Coordinates of C-alpha atoms in Angstrom, one line a residue:
M1 CA -22.4 -36.0 10.5
L2 CA -20.3 -38.5 12.7
E3 CA -19.3 -42.1 12.6
V4 CA -18.4 -44.0 15.7
L5 CA -16.3 -47.2 16.1
I6 CA -16.9 -49.4 19.2
V7 CA -14.2 -52.0 20.0
D8 CA -14.4 -54.8 22.6
D9 CA -13.6 -58.5 22.6
I10 CA -16.9 -59.1 24.4
P11 CA -19.7 -58.8 21.7
S12 CA -22.4 -58.2 24.3
Q13 CA -20.5 -55.2 25.6
V14 CA -20.3 -53.8 22.1
D15 CA -24.0 -54.3 21.4
S16 CA -24.9 -52.7 24.8
F17 CA -22.8 -49.6 24.1
A18 CA -24.4 -49.3 20.6
A19 CA -27.9 -49.6 21.9
T20 CA -27.5 -46.9 24.5
I21 CA -26.1 -44.2 22.1
P22 CA -28.8 -41.7 21.0
K23 CA -27.7 -41.4 17.4
E24 CA -30.1 -38.8 16.2
E25 CA -29.6 -36.6 19.2
L26 CA -25.8 -36.6 18.8
G27 CA -25.8 -36.4 15.0
I28 CA -24.3 -39.8 14.6
T29 CA -25.1 -41.4 11.2
R30 CA -23.4 -44.8 11.7
I31 CA -22.0 -47.0 14.4
H32 CA -19.3 -49.6 13.5
K33 CA -18.6 -52.6 15.7
A34 CA -15.3 -54.5 16.0
Y35 CA -14.5 -57.4 18.4
S36 CA -10.7 -57.2 18.2
G37 CA -8.0 -54.7 17.7
R38 CA -7.1 -56.1 14.3
E39 CA -10.7 -55.9 13.0
A40 CA -11.0 -52.4 14.4
L41 CA -7.8 -51.3 12.6
T42 CA -9.2 -52.6 9.3
L43 CA -12.5 -50.8 9.8
Y44 CA -10.7 -47.6 10.7
R45 CA -8.6 -47.6 7.5
E46 CA -11.7 -48.3 5.4
Q47 CA -14.2 -45.9 7.0
N48 CA -14.3 -42.3 7.9
I49 CA -14.3 -42.7 11.7
H50 CA -14.6 -39.7 14.0
I51 CA -14.8 -41.3 17.5
V52 CA -13.3 -44.6 18.7
I53 CA -14.6 -46.3 21.9
T54 CA -12.2 -49.1 22.9
D55 CA -11.7 -51.4 25.7
I56 CA -8.1 -51.4 27.1
R57 CA -7.8 -55.1 27.8
M58 CA -8.1 -57.2 24.6
P59 CA -6.2 -60.3 23.4
E60 CA -3.8 -60.2 20.5
M61 CA -3.9 -56.4 20.2
S62 CA -4.6 -54.3 23.3
G63 CA -6.4 -51.0 23.3
I64 CA -3.1 -49.2 23.8
E65 CA -1.6 -50.9 20.8
L66 CA -4.7 -50.1 18.7
I67 CA -4.5 -46.4 19.7
R68 CA -0.8 -46.3 18.8
E69 CA -1.6 -47.7 15.3
I70 CA -4.4 -45.3 14.8
R71 CA -2.3 -42.3 15.7
E72 CA 0.4 -43.5 13.3
I73 CA -2.1 -43.4 10.4
G74 CA -2.3 -39.7 11.1
R75 CA -6.0 -38.8 10.9
K76 CA -7.6 -36.8 13.6
V77 CA -10.0 -38.9 15.8
K78 CA -11.4 -38.7 19.3
I79 CA -10.7 -41.7 21.4
I80 CA -12.6 -42.9 24.5
V81 CA -10.9 -45.6 26.6
I82 CA -13.0 -48.1 28.6
S83 CA -11.3 -49.8 31.6
G84 CA -12.1 -51.7 34.7
Y85 CA -11.3 -50.2 38.1
A86 CA -8.3 -52.4 38.5
D87 CA -6.8 -51.2 35.2
F88 CA -7.1 -47.5 35.9
E89 CA -3.4 -47.0 36.6
Y90 CA -2.5 -49.0 33.5
A91 CA -5.0 -46.9 31.4
K92 CA -3.0 -43.8 32.3
S93 CA -0.2 -45.0 30.1
V94 CA -2.5 -44.1 27.1
V95 CA -2.1 -40.4 27.9
P96 CA 0.8 -39.9 25.5
Y97 CA -1.4 -41.0 22.6
N98 CA -3.8 -38.0 23.1
T99 CA -6.8 -39.9 24.4
S100 CA -9.9 -37.8 24.8
E101 CA -11.7 -39.5 27.8
Y102 CA -11.6 -42.4 30.2
L103 CA -14.8 -44.3 31.3
M104 CA -15.0 -46.9 34.1
K105 CA -16.9 -50.2 33.7
P106 CA -19.7 -50.6 34.1
V107 CA -20.3 -47.5 31.9
N108 CA -23.2 -45.3 32.9
P109 CA -25.3 -44.6 29.7
D110 CA -25.8 -41.0 30.7
Q111 CA -22.1 -40.5 31.3
L112 CA -21.4 -42.0 27.8
R113 CA -24.0 -39.8 26.2
E114 CA -22.5 -36.6 27.8
T115 CA -19.0 -37.6 26.8
L116 CA -20.1 -38.2 23.2
A117 CA -22.0 -34.9 23.1
K118 CA -18.9 -33.1 24.3
L119 CA -16.7 -34.7 21.7
A120 CA -19.3 -34.0 19.0
E121 CA -19.2 -30.4 19.9
E122 CA -15.4 -30.3 19.8
I123 CA -15.4 -31.9 16.4
A124 CA -17.9 -29.3 15.1
C125 CA -15.7 -26.5 16.4
E126 CA -12.6 -28.1 14.8
R127 CA -14.5 -28.3 11.5
K128 CA -15.4 -24.7 11.6
L129 CA -11.9 -23.7 12.5
Q130 CA -10.5 -25.9 9.6
Q131 CA -13.0 -24.3 7.2
Q132 CA -12.0 -20.8 8.4
Q133 CA -8.3 -21.7 7.9
Q134 CA -9.0 -23.0 4.4
R135 CA -10.8 -19.8 3.6
D136 CA -7.9 -17.8 5.0
V137 CA -5.4 -19.8 3.0
Y138 CA -7.5 -19.3 -0.2
A139 CA -7.8 -15.6 0.5
F140 CA -4.0 -15.3 1.2
R141 CA -3.2 -17.1 -2.1
E142 CA -5.7 -14.9 -4.0
N143 CA -4.2 -11.7 -2.5
L144 CA -0.6 -12.9 -2.6
P145 CA 0.3 -10.9 -5.8
A146 CA -1.3 -7.8 -4.3
L147 CA 0.6 -8.2 -1.0
Q148 CA 3.9 -8.8 -2.9
G149 CA 3.3 -5.7 -5.0
E150 CA 2.4 -3.5 -2.0
L151 CA 5.7 -4.5 -0.2
L152 CA 7.7 -3.8 -3.4
N153 CA 6.1 -0.4 -3.7
R154 CA 7.1 0.5 -0.2
L155 CA 10.7 -0.4 -1.0
L156 CA 10.7 1.5 -4.3
Y157 CA 9.7 4.7 -2.5
G158 CA 12.2 4.1 0.3
Y159 CA 9.9 3.5 3.2
G160 CA 12.0 2.2 6.0
I161 CA 11.3 -1.4 7.0
P162 CA 13.5 -3.0 9.8
N163 CA 15.7 -5.8 8.5
A164 CA 14.1 -8.4 10.7
E165 CA 10.6 -7.4 9.7
L166 CA 11.6 -7.3 6.0
E167 CA 13.1 -10.8 6.2
R168 CA 9.9 -12.1 7.9
K169 CA 7.8 -10.6 5.1
L170 CA 9.9 -12.0 2.4
F171 CA 9.6 -15.4 3.9
L172 CA 5.8 -15.2 4.4
L173 CA 5.2 -13.8 0.9
N174 CA 7.4 -16.5 -0.7
L175 CA 9.9 -14.0 -2.2
P176 CA 13.3 -15.5 -2.7
F177 CA 15.3 -12.3 -2.2
A178 CA 18.0 -11.9 0.5
L179 CA 19.3 -8.8 2.2
Q180 CA 22.5 -7.3 0.7
Q181 CA 22.3 -9.3 -2.5
Q182 CA 22.7 -7.5 -5.8
V183 CA 19.5 -6.8 -7.7
G184 CA 18.6 -5.2 -11.0
L185 CA 15.5 -3.3 -12.0
F186 CA 13.6 -2.5 -15.2
L187 CA 10.4 -0.7 -15.9
V188 CA 7.7 -1.4 -18.5
R189 CA 5.2 1.1 -19.9
L190 CA 2.1 -0.2 -21.7
E191 CA 1.3 2.0 -24.8
G192 CA -1.3 2.5 -27.4
K193 CA -4.2 0.2 -27.2
L194 CA -2.6 -1.7 -24.4
Q195 CA -3.1 1.4 -22.2
D196 CA -6.6 2.1 -23.3
Y197 CA -8.2 -1.0 -21.9
E198 CA -10.7 -0.8 -19.0
R199 CA -9.3 -1.7 -15.5
M200 CA -10.3 -5.4 -15.5
D201 CA -9.0 -6.0 -19.1
K202 CA -5.9 -4.0 -18.4
E203 CA -5.1 -6.2 -15.4
L204 CA -5.3 -9.3 -17.7
I205 CA -2.9 -7.6 -20.1
E206 CA -0.5 -6.9 -17.2
Y207 CA -0.9 -10.5 -16.0
A208 CA 0.1 -11.7 -19.5
V209 CA 3.1 -9.3 -19.6
T210 CA 4.4 -10.4 -16.2
N211 CA 4.0 -14.1 -17.2
M212 CA 6.0 -13.6 -20.4
A213 CA 8.7 -11.9 -18.3
E214 CA 8.8 -14.9 -15.9
E215 CA 9.0 -17.4 -18.8
L216 CA 12.0 -15.6 -20.3
L217 CA 13.9 -14.9 -17.1
R218 CA 13.1 -17.7 -14.7
D219 CA 16.0 -20.0 -15.7
D220 CA 18.5 -17.5 -14.4
F221 CA 16.6 -15.0 -12.3
H222 CA 14.2 -14.6 -9.4
L223 CA 11.6 -12.0 -10.4
W224 CA 9.4 -9.7 -8.3
F225 CA 7.1 -7.1 -9.8
C226 CA 4.4 -4.6 -9.0
R227 CA 2.4 -1.7 -10.6
D228 CA 3.7 1.6 -9.3
Q229 CA 1.8 4.9 -8.7
N230 CA 2.4 5.9 -12.3
E231 CA 0.8 2.6 -13.6
Y232 CA 4.1 1.4 -14.9
L233 CA 5.1 -2.3 -14.3
V234 CA 8.3 -2.4 -12.2
F235 CA 10.4 -5.5 -12.0
I236 CA 13.4 -6.3 -9.8
V237 CA 15.6 -9.3 -10.5
S238 CA 18.2 -11.3 -8.7
A239 CA 20.5 -14.0 -10.1
K240 CA 19.6 -17.5 -9.0
N241 CA 23.3 -18.7 -9.1
R242 CA 25.1 -16.1 -7.0
T243 CA 28.7 -16.9 -7.9
D244 CA 30.4 -13.7 -9.1
A245 CA 31.3 -15.0 -12.5
N246 CA 27.8 -16.4 -13.3
E247 CA 26.1 -13.3 -11.9
Q248 CA 28.2 -11.0 -14.1
M249 CA 27.5 -13.2 -17.1
V250 CA 23.7 -13.1 -16.7
R251 CA 23.7 -9.4 -16.0
T252 CA 25.6 -8.6 -19.2
G253 CA 22.9 -10.7 -21.1
M254 CA 20.0 -8.5 -19.9
D255 CA 19.9 -6.4 -23.0
D256 CA 19.2 -9.4 -25.2
R257 CA 16.6 -10.8 -22.8
M258 CA 14.8 -7.4 -22.6
L259 CA 14.7 -7.1 -26.4
A260 CA 13.4 -10.7 -26.7
F261 CA 10.8 -9.9 -24.0
K262 CA 9.7 -6.7 -25.8
K263 CA 9.4 -8.5 -29.1
K264 CA 7.3 -11.3 -27.6
V265 CA 4.9 -9.0 -25.8
E266 CA 4.4 -6.8 -28.9
S267 CA 3.9 -9.9 -31.1
L268 CA 1.4 -11.8 -28.9
L269 CA -0.5 -8.8 -27.6
S270 CA -0.5 -6.8 -30.9
G271 CA 0.5 -3.6 -29.0
S272 CA 3.6 -1.7 -28.0
I273 CA 5.6 -1.3 -24.8
S274 CA 8.6 0.7 -23.8
I275 CA 11.3 -0.7 -21.5
V276 CA 13.8 1.3 -19.4
L277 CA 16.5 -0.9 -17.9
A278 CA 18.9 0.2 -15.1
E279 CA 22.4 -0.7 -16.3
N280 CA 23.8 -0.8 -12.8
W281 CA 22.8 -3.2 -10.0
A282 CA 22.5 -2.3 -6.3
N283 CA 22.3 -3.9 -2.9
F284 CA 18.9 -5.0 -1.7
P285 CA 17.0 -3.2 -0.3
E286 CA 18.7 0.1 0.3
G287 CA 19.8 0.5 -3.4
V288 CA 16.3 -0.2 -4.8
P289 CA 14.9 3.5 -4.5
G290 CA 18.0 4.8 -6.4
L291 CA 17.5 2.3 -9.2
Y292 CA 13.8 3.1 -9.3
R293 CA 14.4 6.8 -9.6
S294 CA 17.0 6.3 -12.3
V295 CA 14.5 4.3 -14.5
I296 CA 11.7 6.8 -13.8
D297 CA 14.0 9.6 -15.0
G298 CA 14.7 7.5 -18.0
M299 CA 11.0 7.0 -18.8
R300 CA 10.6 10.8 -18.5
V301 CA 13.2 11.2 -21.3
I302 CA 10.8 9.2 -23.6
E303 CA 8.2 11.6 -24.7
E304 CA 4.6 10.5 -24.7
K305 CA 4.5 10.4 -28.6
R306 CA 7.5 8.1 -28.8
Q307 CA 6.5 4.5 -28.3
S308 CA 8.1 1.0 -28.5
V309 CA 11.4 2.3 -27.0
F310 CA 14.2 0.3 -25.3
L311 CA 16.4 2.4 -23.1
R312 CA 19.3 1.3 -20.9
I313 CA 20.3 3.9 -18.3
A314 CA 23.1 4.2 -15.7
D315 CA 22.2 5.0 -12.1
H316 CA 23.2 8.4 -10.9
T317 CA 21.7 8.3 -7.4
D318 CA 24.4 10.7 -6.1
Q319 CA 22.8 13.5 -8.2
V320 CA 19.3 13.0 -6.9
Q321 CA 18.2 15.4 -4.3
I322 CA 15.3 14.9 -1.9
G323 CA 13.8 17.9 -0.3
T324 CA 10.9 20.3 -0.1
L325 CA 9.8 22.5 -3.0
T326 CA 10.3 25.7 -1.2
S327 CA 8.9 27.9 -4.0
L328 CA 5.7 25.9 -4.1
Y329 CA 4.8 26.5 -0.5
R330 CA 6.4 29.9 0.2
P331 CA 3.6 32.5 0.7
P332 CA 1.7 33.8 -1.1
L333 CA 0.5 30.5 -2.5
L334 CA -0.5 30.2 -6.1
I335 CA -4.1 29.5 -5.3
H336 CA -4.4 32.7 -3.3
L337 CA -2.7 34.8 -6.0
L338 CA -5.3 33.5 -8.5
D339 CA -8.1 34.0 -6.0
T340 CA -7.2 37.7 -5.6
G341 CA -6.8 38.2 -9.3
N342 CA -3.0 38.9 -9.0
W343 CA -2.2 37.4 -12.4
V344 CA 1.2 39.0 -12.8
Q345 CA 2.5 37.7 -9.5
A346 CA 0.9 34.3 -10.2
E347 CA 2.9 34.0 -13.4
E348 CA 6.0 35.0 -11.5
K349 CA 5.2 32.3 -9.0
L350 CA 5.0 29.7 -11.8
I351 CA 8.4 30.9 -13.2
E352 CA 9.9 30.6 -9.7
I353 CA 8.5 27.0 -9.3
F354 CA 9.9 25.7 -12.6
V355 CA 13.3 27.4 -12.1
E356 CA 13.6 25.4 -8.9
L357 CA 12.4 22.2 -10.4
N358 CA 14.8 22.5 -13.4
S359 CA 17.8 23.6 -11.3
K360 CA 18.0 20.9 -8.7
N361 CA 17.5 17.6 -10.6
Y362 CA 14.5 16.6 -8.3
P363 CA 13.1 13.1 -8.6
P364 CA 9.8 12.7 -10.7
E365 CA 7.7 12.7 -7.5
H366 CA 8.5 16.4 -7.2
A367 CA 7.0 17.1 -10.6
N368 CA 3.9 15.2 -9.6
E369 CA 3.8 17.3 -6.4
A370 CA 3.9 20.5 -8.3
Y371 CA 1.4 19.2 -10.8
F372 CA -1.2 18.4 -8.2
A373 CA -0.7 21.7 -6.3
I374 CA -1.0 23.8 -9.6
A375 CA -3.9 21.7 -10.8
N376 CA -5.7 22.1 -7.5
A377 CA -5.4 25.9 -7.8
Y378 CA -6.7 25.9 -11.4
Q379 CA -9.6 23.6 -10.5
Y380 CA -10.5 25.9 -7.6
M381 CA -10.7 28.9 -10.0
A382 CA -12.7 27.0 -12.6
H383 CA -15.2 25.7 -10.1
K384 CA -15.5 29.1 -8.5
K385 CA -16.8 30.4 -11.9
G386 CA -19.1 27.4 -12.2
K387 CA -17.1 25.6 -14.9
L388 CA -14.9 22.6 -15.3
L389 CA -11.2 23.0 -15.9
S390 CA -11.5 21.3 -19.3
E391 CA -13.7 24.2 -20.4
F392 CA -10.7 26.5 -20.2
G393 CA -8.8 25.1 -23.0
E394 CA -7.9 21.9 -25.0
S395 CA -5.4 20.7 -22.3
S396 CA -7.0 19.6 -19.0
F397 CA -6.2 17.9 -15.7
G398 CA -7.5 14.6 -17.1
L399 CA -5.3 14.7 -20.1
M400 CA -2.0 15.0 -18.3
P401 CA 0.2 11.9 -18.0
A402 CA 0.5 10.2 -14.7
A403 CA 4.2 11.1 -14.5
P404 CA 4.5 14.3 -16.6
S405 CA 7.9 15.4 -17.7
L406 CA 8.9 18.9 -16.6
K407 CA 8.6 20.1 -20.2
Q408 CA 5.1 18.8 -20.4
L409 CA 4.1 20.2 -17.0
E410 CA 5.6 23.6 -17.7
K411 CA 3.8 23.9 -21.0
W412 CA 0.5 22.9 -19.5
A413 CA 0.8 25.2 -16.4
F414 CA 1.4 28.4 -18.4
F415 CA -1.2 27.5 -21.1
M416 CA -3.9 27.0 -18.4
L417 CA -2.9 30.2 -16.6
R418 CA -3.3 32.1 -19.9
S419 CA -6.7 30.4 -20.5
L420 CA -8.0 31.2 -17.0
R421 CA -6.8 34.8 -17.3
E422 CA -8.5 35.2 -20.7
Q423 CA -11.8 33.9 -19.3
S424 CA -11.5 36.5 -16.4
K425 CA -11.1 39.5 -18.7
D426 CA -14.7 40.4 -18.4
S427 CA -14.0 41.6 -14.8
S428 CA -12.6 45.0 -14.3
E429 CA -8.8 45.3 -14.2
K430 CA -8.6 48.9 -13.4
Q431 CA -7.6 48.2 -9.7
T432 CA -5.0 45.5 -10.5
G433 CA -2.2 47.9 -9.8
L434 CA -3.8 48.7 -6.5
V435 CA -4.0 45.1 -5.5
D436 CA -0.4 44.5 -6.4
K437 CA 0.7 47.5 -4.3
V438 CA -1.3 46.2 -1.3
H439 CA 0.1 42.7 -1.6
H440 CA 3.7 44.0 -2.0
F441 CA 3.4 46.2 1.1
I442 CA 2.0 43.2 3.1
G443 CA 4.8 40.9 1.9
V444 CA 7.6 43.3 3.0
N445 CA 5.9 44.4 6.3
T446 CA 4.6 41.2 7.7
D447 CA 6.4 41.8 11.0
G448 CA 4.9 45.3 11.3
N449 CA 1.6 46.8 12.3
L450 CA -0.5 45.7 9.3
T451 CA -3.8 47.5 9.6
L452 CA -6.2 49.0 7.1
Q453 CA -5.1 52.4 8.2
T454 CA -1.3 51.8 7.8
I455 CA -1.8 50.3 4.4
A456 CA -4.1 53.0 3.2
A457 CA -1.7 55.7 4.4
H458 CA 1.2 54.1 2.5
I459 CA -0.8 53.9 -0.7
G460 CA -2.4 57.3 -0.2
L461 CA -6.1 56.4 -0.1
H462 CA -8.8 56.7 2.4
P463 CA -9.1 53.4 4.5
A464 CA -12.8 53.1 3.6
Y465 CA -12.2 53.5 -0.1
L466 CA -9.3 51.0 0.0
S467 CA -11.4 48.5 1.8
R468 CA -14.3 48.7 -0.8
A469 CA -11.9 48.8 -3.8
Y470 CA -10.0 45.7 -2.6
R471 CA -13.1 43.8 -1.9
A472 CA -14.6 44.7 -5.3
E473 CA -11.5 43.6 -7.1
T474 CA -10.7 40.4 -5.2
G475 CA -14.0 39.3 -3.6
N476 CA -12.2 39.1 -0.2
N477 CA -11.8 41.3 2.9
L478 CA -8.3 42.8 3.2
S479 CA -8.1 41.7 6.9
D480 CA -8.9 38.1 5.9
Y481 CA -6.0 38.2 3.4
I482 CA -3.6 39.6 6.0
M483 CA -4.5 36.9 8.5
R484 CA -4.3 34.1 5.9
Y485 CA -0.9 35.4 4.6
R486 CA 0.5 35.5 8.1
M487 CA -0.7 32.1 9.0
E488 CA 0.6 30.6 5.8
L489 CA 4.0 32.2 6.4
A490 CA 4.0 30.8 9.9
S491 CA 3.2 27.3 8.6
Y492 CA 6.0 27.6 6.1
L493 CA 8.5 28.7 8.8
L494 CA 7.4 25.9 11.1
R495 CA 7.8 23.4 8.4
S496 CA 11.1 24.6 6.8
T497 CA 13.1 26.2 9.7
D498 CA 14.1 25.5 13.2
K499 CA 13.1 28.9 14.5
K500 CA 11.6 29.1 18.0
I501 CA 7.8 29.6 18.1
Y502 CA 8.2 33.0 19.7
E503 CA 10.7 34.0 16.9
I504 CA 8.1 33.0 14.3
A505 CA 5.5 35.0 16.1
E506 CA 7.7 38.1 15.9
V507 CA 8.5 37.5 12.2
I508 CA 4.8 37.6 11.3
G509 CA 4.0 40.6 13.5
Y510 CA 2.7 39.2 16.8
Q511 CA 4.5 40.2 20.0
A512 CA 2.2 38.2 22.3
V513 CA 2.9 34.6 21.7
P514 CA -0.3 33.2 23.4
H515 CA -2.3 35.4 21.0
F516 CA -0.4 34.0 18.0
I517 CA -0.9 30.4 19.2
K518 CA -4.6 31.0 19.6
L519 CA -5.0 32.5 16.1
F520 CA -2.8 29.7 14.6
K521 CA -4.9 27.0 16.2
A522 CA -8.1 28.6 14.9
F523 CA -6.6 28.6 11.4
T524 CA -5.1 25.0 11.4
N525 CA -7.0 23.2 14.2
M526 CA -3.6 22.6 15.9
T527 CA -1.1 24.5 17.9
P528 CA 2.2 25.6 16.3
Q529 CA 4.1 22.9 18.2
E530 CA 1.6 20.2 17.1
F531 CA 1.9 21.4 13.5
R532 CA 5.7 21.1 13.7
D533 CA 5.6 17.7 15.4
R534 CA 3.3 16.2 12.8
R535 CA 5.7 17.1 10.1
G536 CA 8.7 15.7 11.9
V537 CA 10.6 19.0 12.2

């Protein structure tokens, strides 16, 4: 609802304006009257005025002086200036004070009503906009921790953010970190009952933990934290006083601070936590992924059964390799070896995968990558038999840690393979040697003429018998297996080599490139070039 103030040194003019204003129609609850600029200014300070109607010519304080005083008070108000014809040019000098409208004397009542209606609509729109802005500010404040955490997660995993964009985000999210400054990093794992809470309660526990960290570190450090994909709490810190001597002093005191932090959390929350602290510091932001990988490697050293551990670890980013797990994706894939009942080669595939993982010092993400691929193959086999994976042994997908160590993952993978094979013993294994021979021949002759006749001739069986025997043993047509093997090999070569498409077609046994492209598109829903482009090769 609106309140209007009418100002004129002629009382009859004021009363006339007030009488002609349709209050209910315009949503006006109250009309205030003033007969001088001074009186109007007093009323304006005391009341919640939305629209001021003032004459421009008044003794002591003119309309222009009144408007100037009103604007200095700072509240938003709509102002209508009333002037005689002779004062029109003089009234133009009011423009710098953001006047809403001019009306000439004598004022037409209809014109005044239209003007007030227009201003009332403007005020209503401004109120809606202000309410929306308030809601936006509230929503931003509510989501600020999540936005800060999302940005930090991007930096932890090395997602490239241009410097100008990163500086803008740091400013908008109120994060006092600067490019190229030295930062440290530590990681917290909630353990025992602190890890067993439901999501909402666990978020409260995490909130309490981060608050304790801020209380202990805020005198000397800026702090920024998030929950990573492994559900660890990750903190990066920077020294508030950036002189070299002071920064070195506070960095060397991090051990004591971390131990005090750990003791406080465990005492107040009656639970345990483990902390891994990166001993080295690095430049922000390019050094953050290396620090993060080093503390994740440190956390992997701490076995699941060990709790309440504090570990300080040096950063060895030069030893970390980022690349593709070639053994995991080189055909034949594990899922297809299992699907065709080739248990011996499936076990050899697992051995090959873990030899590669253990030999190249891959980051923890690669263990997760292998874990999900292996678990996917196992779940497929379990569901194919109408069972859950958990029914194939004590260890299951759901019981694996979020970031398994290689030792844990390897033990689980071979245990589950044995369990799946035991459950499959009720099917005939008399043709297992035959399937192995078929798959071996296909693997070494992919670039040749792979037909049912050529494979049967090599093995010494009639083509019709070979077809029936293979289907009875594996549940699949031999021609389907050949096609799938060739397309998977083509996908692997497109992803991991720079061979030309016609060269890849020759490798997998197709002399006609258009025919290969047609088959590949039917298999993947994209052409070989589109497949390669999407993977950035």
